[in-house]
PDB file of C-alpha atoms in Angstrom:
ATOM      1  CA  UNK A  25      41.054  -7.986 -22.072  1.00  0.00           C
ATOM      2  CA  UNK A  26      39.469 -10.319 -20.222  1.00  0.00           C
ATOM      3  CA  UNK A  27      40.349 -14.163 -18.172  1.00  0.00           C
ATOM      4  CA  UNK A  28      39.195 -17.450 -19.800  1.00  0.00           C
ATOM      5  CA  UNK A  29      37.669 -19.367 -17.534  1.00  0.00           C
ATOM      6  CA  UNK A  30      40.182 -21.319 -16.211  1.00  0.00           C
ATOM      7  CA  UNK A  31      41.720 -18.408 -14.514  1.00  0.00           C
ATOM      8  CA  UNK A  32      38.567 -17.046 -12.975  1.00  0.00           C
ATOM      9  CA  UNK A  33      38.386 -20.729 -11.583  1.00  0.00           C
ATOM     10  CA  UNK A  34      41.709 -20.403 -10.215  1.00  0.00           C
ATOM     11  CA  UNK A  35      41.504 -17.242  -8.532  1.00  0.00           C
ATOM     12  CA  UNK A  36      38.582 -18.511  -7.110  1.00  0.00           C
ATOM     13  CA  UNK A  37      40.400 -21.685  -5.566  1.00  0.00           C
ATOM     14  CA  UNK A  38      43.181 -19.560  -4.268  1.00  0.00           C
ATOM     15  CA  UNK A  39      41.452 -17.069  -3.055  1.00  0.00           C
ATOM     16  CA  UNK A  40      38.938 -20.337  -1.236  1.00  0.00           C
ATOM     17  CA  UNK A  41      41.834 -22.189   0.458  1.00  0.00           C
ATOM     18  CA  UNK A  42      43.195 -19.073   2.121  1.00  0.00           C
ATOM     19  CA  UNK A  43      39.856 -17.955   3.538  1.00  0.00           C
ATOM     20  CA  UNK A  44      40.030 -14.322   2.143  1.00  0.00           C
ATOM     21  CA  UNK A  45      37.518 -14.958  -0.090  1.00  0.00           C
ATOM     22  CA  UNK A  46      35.134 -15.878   2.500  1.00  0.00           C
ATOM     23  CA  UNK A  47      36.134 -12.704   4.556  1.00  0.00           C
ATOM     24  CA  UNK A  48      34.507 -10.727   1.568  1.00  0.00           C
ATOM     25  CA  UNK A  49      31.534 -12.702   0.962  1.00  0.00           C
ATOM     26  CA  UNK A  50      30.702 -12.356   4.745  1.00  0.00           C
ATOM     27  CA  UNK A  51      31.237  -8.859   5.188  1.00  0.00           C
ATOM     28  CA  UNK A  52      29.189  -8.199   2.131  1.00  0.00           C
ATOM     29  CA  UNK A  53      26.115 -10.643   2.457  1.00  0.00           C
ATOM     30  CA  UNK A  54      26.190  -9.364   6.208  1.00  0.00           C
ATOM     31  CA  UNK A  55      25.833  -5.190   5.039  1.00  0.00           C
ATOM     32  CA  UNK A  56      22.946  -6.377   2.841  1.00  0.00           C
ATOM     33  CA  UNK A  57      20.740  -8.619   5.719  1.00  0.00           C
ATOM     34  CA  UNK A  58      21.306  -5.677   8.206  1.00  0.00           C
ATOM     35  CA  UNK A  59      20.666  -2.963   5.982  1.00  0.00           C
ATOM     36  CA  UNK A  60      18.022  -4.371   3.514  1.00  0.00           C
ATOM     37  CA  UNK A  61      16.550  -5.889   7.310  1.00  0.00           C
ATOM     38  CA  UNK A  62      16.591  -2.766   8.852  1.00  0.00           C
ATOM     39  CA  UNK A  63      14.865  -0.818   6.193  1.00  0.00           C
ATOM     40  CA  UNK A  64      11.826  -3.866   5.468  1.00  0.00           C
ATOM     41  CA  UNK A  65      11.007  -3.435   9.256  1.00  0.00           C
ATOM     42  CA  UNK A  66      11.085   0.275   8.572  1.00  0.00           C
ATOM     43  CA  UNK A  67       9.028   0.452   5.240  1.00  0.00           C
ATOM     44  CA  UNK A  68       6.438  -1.509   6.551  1.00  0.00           C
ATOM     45  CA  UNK A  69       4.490   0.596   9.484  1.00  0.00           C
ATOM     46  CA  UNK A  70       5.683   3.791   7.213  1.00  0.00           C
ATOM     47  CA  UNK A  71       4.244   2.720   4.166  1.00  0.00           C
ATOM     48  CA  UNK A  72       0.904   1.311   6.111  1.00  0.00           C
ATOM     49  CA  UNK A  73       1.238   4.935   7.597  1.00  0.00           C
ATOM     50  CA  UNK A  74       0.973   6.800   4.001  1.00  0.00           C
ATOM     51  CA  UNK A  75      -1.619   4.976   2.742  1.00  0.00           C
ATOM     52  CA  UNK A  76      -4.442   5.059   6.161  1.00  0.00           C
ATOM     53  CA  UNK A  77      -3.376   8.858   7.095  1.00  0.00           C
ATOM     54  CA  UNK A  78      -3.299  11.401   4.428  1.00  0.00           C
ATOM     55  CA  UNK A  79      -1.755  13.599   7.083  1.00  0.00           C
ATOM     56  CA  UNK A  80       0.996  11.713   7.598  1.00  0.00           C
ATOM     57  CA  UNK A  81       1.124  11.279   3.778  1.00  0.00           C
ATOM     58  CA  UNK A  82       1.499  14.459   3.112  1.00  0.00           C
ATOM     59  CA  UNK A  83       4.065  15.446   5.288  1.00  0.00           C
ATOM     60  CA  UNK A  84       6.753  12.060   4.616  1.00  0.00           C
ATOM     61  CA  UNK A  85       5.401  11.561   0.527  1.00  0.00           C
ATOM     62  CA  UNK A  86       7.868  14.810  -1.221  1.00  0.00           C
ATOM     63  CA  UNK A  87      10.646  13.819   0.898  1.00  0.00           C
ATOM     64  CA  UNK A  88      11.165  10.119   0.397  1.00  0.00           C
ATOM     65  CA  UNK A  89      10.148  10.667  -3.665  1.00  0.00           C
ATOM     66  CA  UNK A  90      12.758  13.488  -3.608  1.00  0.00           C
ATOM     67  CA  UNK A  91      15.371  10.986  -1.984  1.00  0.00           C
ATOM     68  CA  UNK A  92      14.470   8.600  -4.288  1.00  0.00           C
ATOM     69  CA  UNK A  93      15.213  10.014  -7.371  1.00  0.00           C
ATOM     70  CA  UNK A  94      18.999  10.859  -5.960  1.00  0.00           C
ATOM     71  CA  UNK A  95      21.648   8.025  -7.034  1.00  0.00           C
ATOM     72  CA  UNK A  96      23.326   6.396  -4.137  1.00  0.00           C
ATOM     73  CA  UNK A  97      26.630   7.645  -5.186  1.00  0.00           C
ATOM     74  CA  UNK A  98      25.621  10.967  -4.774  1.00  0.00           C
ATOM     75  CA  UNK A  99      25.197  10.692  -0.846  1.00  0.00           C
ATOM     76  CA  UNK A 100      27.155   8.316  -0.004  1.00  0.00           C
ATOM     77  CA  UNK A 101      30.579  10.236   0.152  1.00  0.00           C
ATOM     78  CA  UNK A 102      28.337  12.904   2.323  1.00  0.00           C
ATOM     79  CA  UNK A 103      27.376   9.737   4.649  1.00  0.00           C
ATOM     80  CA  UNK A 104      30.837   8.396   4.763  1.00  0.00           C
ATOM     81  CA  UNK A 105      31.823  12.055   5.846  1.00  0.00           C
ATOM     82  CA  UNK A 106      29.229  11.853   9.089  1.00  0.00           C
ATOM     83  CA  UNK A 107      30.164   7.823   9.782  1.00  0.00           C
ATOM     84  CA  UNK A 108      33.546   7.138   8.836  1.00  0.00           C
ATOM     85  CA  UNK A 109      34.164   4.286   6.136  1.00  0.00           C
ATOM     86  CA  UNK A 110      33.016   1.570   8.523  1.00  0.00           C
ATOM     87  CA  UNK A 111      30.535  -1.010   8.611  1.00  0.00           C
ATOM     88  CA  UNK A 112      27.719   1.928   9.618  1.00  0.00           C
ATOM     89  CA  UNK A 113      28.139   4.258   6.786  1.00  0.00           C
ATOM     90  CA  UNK A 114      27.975   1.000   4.286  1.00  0.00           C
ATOM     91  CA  UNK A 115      24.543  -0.057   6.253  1.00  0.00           C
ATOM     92  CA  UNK A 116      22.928   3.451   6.050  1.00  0.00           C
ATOM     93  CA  UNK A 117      23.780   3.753   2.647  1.00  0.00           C
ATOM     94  CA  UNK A 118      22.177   0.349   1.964  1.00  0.00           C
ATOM     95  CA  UNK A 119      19.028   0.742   4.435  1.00  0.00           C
ATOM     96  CA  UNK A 120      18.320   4.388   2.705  1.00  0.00           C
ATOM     97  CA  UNK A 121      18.476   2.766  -0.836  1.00  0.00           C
ATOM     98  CA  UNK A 122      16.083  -0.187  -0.143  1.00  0.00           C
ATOM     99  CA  UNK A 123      14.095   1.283   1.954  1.00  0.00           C
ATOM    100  CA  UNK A 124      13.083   4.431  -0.059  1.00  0.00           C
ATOM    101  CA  UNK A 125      12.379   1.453  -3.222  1.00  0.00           C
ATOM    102  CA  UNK A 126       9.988  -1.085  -0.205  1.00  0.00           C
ATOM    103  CA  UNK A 127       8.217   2.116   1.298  1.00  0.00           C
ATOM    104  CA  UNK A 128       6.651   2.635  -2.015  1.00  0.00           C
ATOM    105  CA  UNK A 129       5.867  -0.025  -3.269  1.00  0.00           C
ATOM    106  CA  UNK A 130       4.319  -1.483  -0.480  1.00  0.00           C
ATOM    107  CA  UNK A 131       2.200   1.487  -0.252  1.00  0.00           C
ATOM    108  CA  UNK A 132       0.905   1.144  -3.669  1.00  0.00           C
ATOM    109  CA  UNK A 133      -0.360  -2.414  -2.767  1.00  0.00           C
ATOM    110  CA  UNK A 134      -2.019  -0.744   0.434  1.00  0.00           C
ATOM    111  CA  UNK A 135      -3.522   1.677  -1.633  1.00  0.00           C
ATOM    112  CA  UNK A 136      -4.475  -1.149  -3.999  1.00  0.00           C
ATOM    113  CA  UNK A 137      -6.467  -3.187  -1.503  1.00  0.00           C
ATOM    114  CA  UNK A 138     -10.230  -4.417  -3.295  1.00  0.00           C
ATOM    115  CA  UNK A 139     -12.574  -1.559  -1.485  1.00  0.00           C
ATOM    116  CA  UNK A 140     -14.873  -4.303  -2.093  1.00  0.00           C
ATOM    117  CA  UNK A 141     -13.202  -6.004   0.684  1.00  0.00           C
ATOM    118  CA  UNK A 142     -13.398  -3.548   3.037  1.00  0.00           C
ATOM    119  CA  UNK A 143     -17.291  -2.768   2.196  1.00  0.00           C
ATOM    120  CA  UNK A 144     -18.150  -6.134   2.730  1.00  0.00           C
ATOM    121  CA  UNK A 145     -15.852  -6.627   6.148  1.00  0.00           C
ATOM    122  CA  UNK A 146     -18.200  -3.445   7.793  1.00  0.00           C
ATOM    123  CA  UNK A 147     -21.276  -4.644   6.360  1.00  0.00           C
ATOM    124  CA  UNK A 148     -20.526  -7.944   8.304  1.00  0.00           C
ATOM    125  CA  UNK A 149     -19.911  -5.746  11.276  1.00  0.00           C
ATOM    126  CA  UNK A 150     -16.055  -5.556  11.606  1.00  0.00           C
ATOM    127  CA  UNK A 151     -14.242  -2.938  13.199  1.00  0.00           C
ATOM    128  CA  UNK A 152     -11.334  -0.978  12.111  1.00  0.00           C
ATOM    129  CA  UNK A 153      -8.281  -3.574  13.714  1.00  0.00           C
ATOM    130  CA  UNK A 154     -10.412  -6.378  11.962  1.00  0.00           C
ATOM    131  CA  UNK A 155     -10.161  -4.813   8.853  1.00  0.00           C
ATOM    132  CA  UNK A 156      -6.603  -4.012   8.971  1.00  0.00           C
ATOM    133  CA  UNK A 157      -5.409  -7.361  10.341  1.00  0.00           C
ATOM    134  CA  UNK A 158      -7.941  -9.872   8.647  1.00  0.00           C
ATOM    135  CA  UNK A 159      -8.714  -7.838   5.362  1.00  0.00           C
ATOM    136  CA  UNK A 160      -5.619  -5.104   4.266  1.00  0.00           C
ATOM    137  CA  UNK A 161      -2.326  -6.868   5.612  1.00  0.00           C
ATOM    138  CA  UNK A 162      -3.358 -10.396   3.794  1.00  0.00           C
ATOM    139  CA  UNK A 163      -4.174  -8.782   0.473  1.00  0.00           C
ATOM    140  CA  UNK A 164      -0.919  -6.576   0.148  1.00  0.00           C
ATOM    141  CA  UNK A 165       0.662  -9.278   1.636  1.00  0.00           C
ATOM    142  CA  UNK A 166       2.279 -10.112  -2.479  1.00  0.00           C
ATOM    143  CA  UNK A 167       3.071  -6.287  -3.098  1.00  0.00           C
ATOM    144  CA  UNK A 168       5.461  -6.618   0.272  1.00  0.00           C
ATOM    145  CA  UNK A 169       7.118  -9.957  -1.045  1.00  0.00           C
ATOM    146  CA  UNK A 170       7.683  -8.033  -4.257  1.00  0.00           C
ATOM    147  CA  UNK A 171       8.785  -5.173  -2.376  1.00  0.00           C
ATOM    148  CA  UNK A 172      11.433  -7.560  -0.716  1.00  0.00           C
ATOM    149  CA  UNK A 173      12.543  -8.782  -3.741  1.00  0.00           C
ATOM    150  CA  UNK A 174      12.983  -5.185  -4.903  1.00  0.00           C
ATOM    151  CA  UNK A 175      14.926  -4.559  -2.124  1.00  0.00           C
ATOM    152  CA  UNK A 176      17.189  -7.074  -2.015  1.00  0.00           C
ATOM    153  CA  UNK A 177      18.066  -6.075  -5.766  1.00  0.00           C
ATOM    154  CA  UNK A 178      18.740  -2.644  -4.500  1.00  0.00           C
ATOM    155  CA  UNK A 179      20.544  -3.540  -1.454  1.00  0.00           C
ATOM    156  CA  UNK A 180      22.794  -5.706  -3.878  1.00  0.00           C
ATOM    157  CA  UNK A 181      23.400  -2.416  -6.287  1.00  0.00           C
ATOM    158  CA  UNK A 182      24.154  -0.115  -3.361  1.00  0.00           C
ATOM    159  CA  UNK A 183      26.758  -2.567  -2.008  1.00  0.00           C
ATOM    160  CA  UNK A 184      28.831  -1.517  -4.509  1.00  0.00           C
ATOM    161  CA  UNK A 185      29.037   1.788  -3.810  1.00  0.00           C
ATOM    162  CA  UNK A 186      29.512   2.245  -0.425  1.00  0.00           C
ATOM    163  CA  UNK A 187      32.172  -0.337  -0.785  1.00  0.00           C
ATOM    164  CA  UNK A 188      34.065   0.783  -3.546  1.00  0.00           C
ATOM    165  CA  UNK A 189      34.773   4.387  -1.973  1.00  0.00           C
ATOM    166  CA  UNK A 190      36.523   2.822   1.150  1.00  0.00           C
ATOM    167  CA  UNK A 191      36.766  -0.169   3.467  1.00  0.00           C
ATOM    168  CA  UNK A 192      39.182  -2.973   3.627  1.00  0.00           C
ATOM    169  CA  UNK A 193      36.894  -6.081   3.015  1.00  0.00           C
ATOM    170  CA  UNK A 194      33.506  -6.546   0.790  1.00  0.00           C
ATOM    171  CA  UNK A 195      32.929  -7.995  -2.772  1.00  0.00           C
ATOM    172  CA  UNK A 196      32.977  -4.355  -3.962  1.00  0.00           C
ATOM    173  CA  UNK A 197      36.786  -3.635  -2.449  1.00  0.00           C
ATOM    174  CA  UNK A 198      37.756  -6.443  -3.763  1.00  0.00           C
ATOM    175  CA  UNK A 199      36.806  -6.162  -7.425  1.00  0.00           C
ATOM    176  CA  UNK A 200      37.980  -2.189  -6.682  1.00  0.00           C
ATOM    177  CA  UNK A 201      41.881  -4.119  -5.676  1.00  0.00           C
ATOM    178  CA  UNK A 202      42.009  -6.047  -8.748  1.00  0.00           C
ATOM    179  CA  UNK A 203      40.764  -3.576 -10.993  1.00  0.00           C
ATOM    180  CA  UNK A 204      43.868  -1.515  -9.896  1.00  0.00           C
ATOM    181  CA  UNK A 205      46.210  -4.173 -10.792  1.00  0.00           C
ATOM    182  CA  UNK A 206      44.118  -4.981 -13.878  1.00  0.00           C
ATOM    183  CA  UNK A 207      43.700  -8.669 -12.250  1.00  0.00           C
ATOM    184  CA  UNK A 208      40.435  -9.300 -14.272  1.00  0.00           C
ATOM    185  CA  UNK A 209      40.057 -12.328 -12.934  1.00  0.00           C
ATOM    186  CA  UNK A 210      39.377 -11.118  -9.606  1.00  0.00           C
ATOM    187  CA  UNK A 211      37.058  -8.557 -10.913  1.00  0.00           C
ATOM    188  CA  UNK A 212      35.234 -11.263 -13.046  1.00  0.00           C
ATOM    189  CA  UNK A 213      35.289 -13.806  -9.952  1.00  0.00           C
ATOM    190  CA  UNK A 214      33.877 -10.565  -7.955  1.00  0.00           C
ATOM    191  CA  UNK A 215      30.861 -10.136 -10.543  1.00  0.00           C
ATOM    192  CA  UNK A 216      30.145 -13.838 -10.356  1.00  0.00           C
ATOM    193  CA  UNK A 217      29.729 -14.250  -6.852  1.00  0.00           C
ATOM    194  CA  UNK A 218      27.589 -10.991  -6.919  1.00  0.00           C
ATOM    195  CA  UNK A 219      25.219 -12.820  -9.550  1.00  0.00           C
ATOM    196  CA  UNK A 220      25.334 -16.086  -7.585  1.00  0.00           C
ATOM    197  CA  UNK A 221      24.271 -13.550  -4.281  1.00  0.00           C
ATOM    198  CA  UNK A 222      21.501 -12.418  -5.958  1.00  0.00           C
ATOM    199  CA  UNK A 223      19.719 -15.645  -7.291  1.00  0.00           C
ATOM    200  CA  UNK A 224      20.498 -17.241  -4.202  1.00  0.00           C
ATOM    201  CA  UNK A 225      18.515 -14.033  -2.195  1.00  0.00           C
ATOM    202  CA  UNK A 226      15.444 -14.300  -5.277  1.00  0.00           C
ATOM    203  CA  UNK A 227      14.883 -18.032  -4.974  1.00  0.00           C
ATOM    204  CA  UNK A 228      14.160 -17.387  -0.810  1.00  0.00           C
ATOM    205  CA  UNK A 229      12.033 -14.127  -1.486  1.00  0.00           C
ATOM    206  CA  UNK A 230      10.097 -16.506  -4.566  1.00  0.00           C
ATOM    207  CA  UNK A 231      10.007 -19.725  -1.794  1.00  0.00           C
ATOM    208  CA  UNK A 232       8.345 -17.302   0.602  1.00  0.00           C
ATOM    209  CA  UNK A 233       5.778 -15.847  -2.060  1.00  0.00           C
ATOM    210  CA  UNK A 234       4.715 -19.393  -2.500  1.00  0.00           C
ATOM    211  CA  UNK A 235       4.475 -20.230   1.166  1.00  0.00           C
ATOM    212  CA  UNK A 236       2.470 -17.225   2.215  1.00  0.00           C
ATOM    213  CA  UNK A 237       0.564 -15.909  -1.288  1.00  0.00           C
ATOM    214  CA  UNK A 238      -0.532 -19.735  -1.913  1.00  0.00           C
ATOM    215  CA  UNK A 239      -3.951 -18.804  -1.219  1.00  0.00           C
ATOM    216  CA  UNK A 240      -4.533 -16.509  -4.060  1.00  0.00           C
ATOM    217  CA  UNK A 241      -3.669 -19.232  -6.728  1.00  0.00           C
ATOM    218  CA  UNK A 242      -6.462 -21.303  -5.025  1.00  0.00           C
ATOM    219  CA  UNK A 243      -8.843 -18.266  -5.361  1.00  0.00           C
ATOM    220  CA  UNK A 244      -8.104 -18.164  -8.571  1.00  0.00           C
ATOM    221  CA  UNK A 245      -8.413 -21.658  -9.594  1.00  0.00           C
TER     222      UNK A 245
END
């Protein structure tokens, strides 16, 4: 049923010296950056948006926790059928995946911000732009790393569906190819390099959480 080792090693090699391995991993890791980019710059003023204007809350809340709840496979043939089967429908599909899981958690760690904070910043005279820049963005500043992280996982998931429903390169079409011809191990080579994507993206998003949440373990301590 499945490849030993040995094989997955070698279809990696072959597949290494010719360069069409490469071609996949690019086009891949490149739909995740753009659309898992797109939709953190997104989330953020949006989910800043929820949590300060009720408003605005009201009106953009139902729709993005109705989205959520909706697989990506569902919608992605519908986006395919507006974009085509090219790199745009693959991105969409990705930034509407991430960004629906970013917008809310990063709006839960607005929402989440110490009121004691806050109190204390207008007692000491600070006006509204103080507050947000100096008090609220550094304190949810670890619920938008998460949120990153969360993303990145998602983007990663989503990849494989807009990939394996059309395209000609991506990690996706590829295990999709050698699933067809039962070469398993493509498909296992595929998974791997998925796996190895996806550390690879945590141990940045955990390098960053260190560099710029580094000042709550002091507090702490």
């Amino acid at each position: 049923m499945f490849a030993p080792p040995l094989k997955v090693w070698e279809a990696f090699a072959s597949r290494a010296a010719s360069g069409i391995l490469w071609a996949h991993v690019w086009a891949s890791v490149s739909r995740v950056l753009t659309g898992f980019g797109l939709a953190f710059v997104v989330s953020i003023p949006v989910a800043f948006l929820m949590a300060w204007y009720d408003p605005f809350r009201h009106v953009v809340e139902p729709w993005i926790q109705f989205i959520r709840n909706i697989p990506p496979l569902a919608y992605v043939f519908l986006i395919i059928a507006a974009l085509g089967i090219g790199q745009a429908s693959k991105i969409t599909v990705i930034f509407i995946a991430s960004f629906l899981v970013m917008v809310v958690t990063i709006y839960q760690g607005v929402k989440g911000v110490d009121t004691t904070l806050i109190k204390a910043a207008k007692v000491l005279g600070a006006k509204q732009s103080d507050i947000f820049f100096k008090v609220t963005i550094p304190a949810s500043t670890p619920f938008i790393l998460v949120a990153a992280r969360l993303g990145l996982s998602t983007s990663l998931t989503t990849l494989m569906a807009s990939e394996i429903v059309g395209g000609d390169k991506g990690i996706g079409m590829m295990i999709q190819q050698a699933s067809g011809y039962y070469q398993m191990d493509v498909v296992l080579l595929g998974i791997i390099l998925l796996g190895i994507i996806g550390i690879l993206f945590e141990k940045i998003v955990r390098y960053l959480e260190r560099r710029f949440t580094g000042w709550q373990e002091t507090v702490q301590q």
